[in-house]
Coordinates of C-alpha atoms and ligand atoms in Angstrom, one line a residue:
M1 CA 97.3 99.0 31.3
S2 CA 100.7 100.1 32.6
L3 CA 102.0 96.8 34.0
S4 CA 103.5 94.2 31.8
P5 CA 101.9 90.7 31.5
D6 CA 104.8 89.3 33.5
T7 CA 104.3 91.8 36.4
V8 CA 100.5 91.1 36.4
A9 CA 101.2 87.3 36.7
R10 CA 103.9 87.9 39.4
L11 CA 101.6 90.1 41.5
A12 CA 98.7 87.6 41.1
E13 CA 100.9 84.8 42.3
H14 CA 102.2 86.9 45.2
L15 CA 98.7 87.9 46.4
E16 CA 97.3 84.4 46.0
T17 CA 100.2 82.8 47.8
C18 CA 99.6 85.3 50.7
E19 CA 96.0 84.1 50.8
L20 CA 96.8 80.4 50.7
E21 CA 99.6 80.8 53.3
A22 CA 97.8 83.3 55.5
R23 CA 100.6 85.9 55.3
D24 CA 100.2 89.6 54.9
T25 CA 102.0 92.0 52.6
P26 CA 102.3 95.8 52.0
K27 CA 99.8 97.1 49.5
I28 CA 101.0 96.5 45.9
T29 CA 100.6 100.2 44.8
D30 CA 103.5 101.0 47.1
E31 CA 105.8 99.4 44.5
H32 CA 103.6 100.1 41.5
P33 CA 102.2 103.6 42.0
D34 CA 101.3 103.9 38.3
M35 CA 99.1 100.8 38.0
D36 CA 95.7 101.6 36.6
W37 CA 92.1 100.2 37.0
A38 CA 92.7 97.8 34.1
D39 CA 95.9 96.5 35.8
A40 CA 94.0 96.0 39.1
Y41 CA 91.2 93.9 37.5
A42 CA 93.8 92.1 35.3
I43 CA 95.6 90.9 38.5
Q44 CA 92.2 89.8 40.0
D45 CA 91.4 87.9 36.7
A46 CA 94.8 86.2 36.9
I47 CA 94.1 85.0 40.5
R48 CA 90.8 83.7 39.2
A49 CA 92.5 81.9 36.4
R50 CA 95.1 80.3 38.8
K51 CA 92.2 79.0 40.9
T52 CA 90.1 77.7 38.1
A53 CA 93.1 76.0 36.5
R54 CA 93.5 74.0 39.8
G55 CA 89.8 73.0 39.6
A56 CA 88.0 75.7 41.6
R57 CA 84.5 76.6 40.4
I58 CA 83.2 80.1 40.3
V59 CA 80.0 80.0 42.4
G60 CA 79.3 83.7 42.5
Y61 CA 80.4 87.3 42.8
K62 CA 80.5 90.1 45.3
A63 CA 80.1 93.8 45.5
G64 CA 82.0 95.5 48.2
L65 CA 82.4 99.0 49.6
T66 CA 78.7 99.6 48.7
S67 CA 77.7 101.3 52.0
H68 CA 78.9 104.6 53.4
A69 CA 79.8 102.8 56.7
K70 CA 82.3 100.6 54.8
M71 CA 83.6 103.4 52.6
R72 CA 84.3 105.5 55.6
Q73 CA 85.9 102.6 57.5
M74 CA 88.3 101.9 54.6
G75 CA 88.8 105.5 53.5
V76 CA 87.6 104.9 49.9
D77 CA 84.8 106.3 47.8
S78 CA 83.5 103.8 45.3
P79 CA 82.3 100.1 45.1
V80 CA 84.5 97.3 44.0
F81 CA 83.7 93.8 42.6
G82 CA 85.2 90.4 43.1
F83 CA 84.5 86.7 42.5
L84 CA 83.6 83.8 44.8
V85 CA 84.8 80.2 44.4
D86 CA 83.4 77.0 45.9
A87 CA 86.3 76.8 48.5
F88 CA 85.1 80.1 50.0
D89 CA 81.7 78.6 50.8
V90 CA 81.3 77.7 54.5
A91 CA 78.3 75.8 55.9
D92 CA 75.9 77.7 58.1
G93 CA 76.6 77.0 61.8
S94 CA 80.0 75.4 61.2
G95 CA 83.4 76.2 62.6
L96 CA 86.2 77.9 60.6
D97 CA 89.9 77.3 61.2
T98 CA 91.1 80.8 62.2
G99 CA 94.7 79.7 61.8
R100 CA 94.2 79.7 58.0
L101 CA 93.3 83.3 58.0
I102 CA 95.3 86.5 58.5
H103 CA 93.1 89.0 60.4
P104 CA 89.4 88.1 59.5
K105 CA 86.5 90.5 59.8
V106 CA 82.8 89.6 59.3
E107 CA 80.2 91.6 57.4
P108 CA 76.4 91.5 57.5
E109 CA 75.1 91.1 53.9
I110 CA 72.0 90.4 51.9
A111 CA 72.7 87.5 49.5
F112 CA 71.0 87.1 46.1
V113 CA 70.7 83.9 44.1
L114 CA 69.7 84.4 40.5
K115 CA 67.3 82.3 38.4
R116 CA 68.2 84.1 35.2
P117 CA 71.5 85.6 34.0
L118 CA 72.1 89.3 34.4
A119 CA 74.2 91.4 31.9
G120 CA 75.0 95.1 31.7
P121 CA 75.0 97.7 30.4
G122 CA 71.7 99.2 31.5
C123 CA 71.0 96.8 34.3
H124 CA 69.0 98.3 37.2
A125 CA 67.5 97.3 40.5
A126 CA 64.2 96.2 39.0
A127 CA 65.9 93.9 36.4
V128 CA 67.8 92.4 39.3
L129 CA 64.7 91.7 41.3
A130 CA 63.0 90.2 38.3
A131 CA 66.0 87.8 37.7
T132 CA 66.3 86.9 41.4
D133 CA 65.3 83.4 42.5
F134 CA 65.6 84.2 46.2
V135 CA 67.4 86.3 48.8
T136 CA 68.8 85.2 52.1
T137 CA 71.1 86.1 54.9
G138 CA 74.8 86.2 54.0
I139 CA 77.8 86.5 56.3
E140 CA 81.0 87.5 54.4
V141 CA 84.3 86.8 56.1
I142 CA 86.8 89.3 54.6
D143 CA 90.6 88.9 55.1
S144 CA 92.6 91.5 53.3
R145 CA 96.0 90.3 52.3
Y146 CA 97.3 93.8 53.1
R147 CA 99.0 94.6 56.3
D148 CA 96.6 96.0 58.9
F149 CA 93.8 96.1 56.2
K150 CA 95.6 99.3 54.8
F151 CA 94.9 99.6 51.0
D152 CA 93.7 101.8 48.2
L153 CA 91.0 100.9 45.7
K154 CA 93.4 99.5 43.1
S155 CA 95.2 97.3 45.6
V156 CA 92.0 95.9 47.0
I157 CA 90.6 95.2 43.6
A158 CA 93.8 93.2 42.7
D159 CA 93.4 91.3 46.0
N160 CA 89.9 90.1 44.9
T161 CA 88.3 92.7 47.3
S162 CA 89.5 90.8 50.4
A163 CA 87.3 87.8 49.6
S164 CA 87.9 84.9 51.9
R165 CA 84.9 82.9 53.0
F166 CA 81.1 83.3 53.1
V167 CA 78.1 81.7 54.8
I168 CA 74.7 81.5 53.1
G169 CA 71.6 81.2 55.4
A170 CA 69.2 78.3 55.0
R171 CA 65.9 80.3 54.4
A172 CA 65.3 81.1 50.7
V173 CA 62.9 84.0 50.5
R174 CA 61.2 85.3 47.3
V175 CA 61.6 89.0 46.8
D176 CA 57.9 89.7 45.8
G177 CA 56.3 91.8 48.4
L178 CA 59.6 92.3 50.3
D179 CA 61.1 95.8 50.6
L180 CA 64.8 95.0 50.9
R181 CA 65.5 98.7 51.9
T182 CA 63.7 98.4 55.2
L183 CA 64.9 94.9 56.3
G184 CA 66.6 95.2 59.7
V185 CA 70.0 93.7 60.0
V186 CA 71.5 92.6 63.4
L187 CA 75.0 91.2 63.7
E188 CA 75.9 89.6 67.1
K189 CA 79.3 88.6 68.3
N190 CA 79.5 86.3 71.3
G191 CA 75.9 87.0 72.1
R192 CA 76.2 90.8 72.0
V193 CA 75.0 93.1 69.3
A194 CA 78.1 94.3 67.4
A195 CA 76.5 96.1 64.4
L196 CA 73.0 97.2 63.3
G197 CA 71.6 98.5 60.0
A198 CA 69.0 98.2 57.3
G199 CA 69.2 97.2 53.7
A200 CA 69.0 100.7 52.3
A201 CA 72.5 101.3 53.6
V202 CA 73.7 99.4 50.6
L203 CA 73.6 102.0 47.7
G204 CA 70.0 102.9 48.7
H205 CA 68.8 99.4 47.7
P206 CA 70.8 96.1 47.8
A207 CA 69.6 95.2 44.3
A208 CA 71.3 98.4 43.0
A209 CA 74.6 96.9 44.1
V210 CA 73.9 93.7 42.1
A211 CA 73.0 95.9 39.1
A212 CA 76.3 97.8 39.5
L213 CA 78.1 94.4 39.4
A214 CA 76.2 93.3 36.3
N215 CA 77.1 96.6 34.6
H216 CA 80.7 96.2 35.7
L217 CA 80.9 92.7 34.2
G218 CA 79.0 93.8 31.1
A219 CA 81.6 96.4 30.4
R220 CA 84.1 93.6 30.3
G221 CA 82.1 91.2 28.1
E222 CA 80.9 89.1 31.1
S223 CA 77.6 88.4 32.8
I224 CA 76.3 87.0 36.1
P225 CA 75.2 83.4 35.3
A226 CA 71.9 82.0 36.5
G227 CA 72.4 80.1 39.8
S228 CA 75.1 82.5 41.0
V229 CA 75.3 83.7 44.6
V230 CA 75.8 87.5 44.8
L231 CA 76.9 89.2 48.0
S232 CA 75.6 92.7 47.7
G233 CA 78.0 94.3 50.2
G234 CA 78.4 94.9 54.0
V235 CA 75.4 96.8 55.4
T236 CA 77.6 98.1 58.3
E237 CA 81.2 98.4 59.2
A238 CA 83.1 95.1 59.2
V239 CA 83.6 93.5 62.7
A240 CA 87.0 92.0 63.6
V241 CA 86.9 88.4 64.9
A242 CA 89.4 86.1 66.5
K243 CA 89.7 82.4 67.5
G244 CA 87.0 81.6 70.0
D245 CA 84.4 84.1 68.6
H246 CA 80.9 83.2 67.5
V247 CA 78.9 85.4 65.2
R248 CA 75.3 85.3 64.3
L249 CA 73.6 87.4 61.6
T250 CA 69.9 87.9 61.6
V251 CA 68.2 89.7 58.7
Q252 CA 64.5 90.5 59.2
H253 CA 62.3 88.0 57.2
L254 CA 65.4 86.3 55.8
G255 CA 66.4 84.3 58.9
S256 CA 69.8 83.8 60.7
A257 CA 73.2 82.4 59.8
S258 CA 76.1 81.8 62.1
L259 CA 79.7 80.9 62.2
R260 CA 82.3 79.9 64.9
F261 CA 86.0 80.8 64.7
E262 CA 88.0 77.9 66.0
Ligands
LIG301 C1 87.1 95.3 51.0 C2 85.9 94.4 50.8 C3 84.6 95.1 51.2 C4 82.1 94.9 51.5 O1 81.1 94.2 51.6 O2 82.1 96.1 51.7 C5 83.4 94.2 51.2 C6 87.5 95.4 52.4 O3 86.9 96.2 53.1 O4 88.5 94.7 52.8 O5 83.4 93.1 51.0
LIG302 MG1 81.5 92.1 51.7

């Protein structure tokens, strides 16, 4: 750690206030170029603690920057991990108040719901599949608090990996007999195809992203509890959305989910 506890607390308050007030900010490494990975996750943890102290419930976790398309789009080279609270959860088919967001983008994802907890080290894709209750379609709405979505890995980790909202589809599908690598993914915006991909774009297998999350949490003495939702990461580049847009994600065999920006 290179930042003092006071600085960690101040940066967490700053980033969370930007989230709650839908304001952007320059990336925090501009002012704190020496911050390290432990500082970045300490700021994210402090944001989590602020939310749970106000009554938020942790409902799941997310892996991000798990596909080459996303890494290329954001100019970074490794995955990041964040948390999801109940307030981020948006009902399938509903409308989202765009005025409460800064510059939202949507990502097509494969969502996992666990029936057993997962803990690293040594977690792998097969262990993830054995612990999975069901998989379904997941739309993630990301909304970086950084101006123009310009950040480096440490800044984005501190900002809870741009987490903002998510939609979980209504069809729960068991993983037995399903090859998540070859599932086709189609994201439509206003009735037109905006992005296309297949599950294998996510670290070769979406369950590998969940395993990486379990190993990350395990290294910090945490695990993914049973019942958690896990977003395994955008299959394609994220697609910018604005007020008036409608998005629909269809994942082969997993069904569709949709969202309106109002
Ligand atoms: C960081 C979050 C990326 C994903 O699925 O790749 C992410 C960002 O691009 O703002 O959630
Ligand atoms: Mg994502």
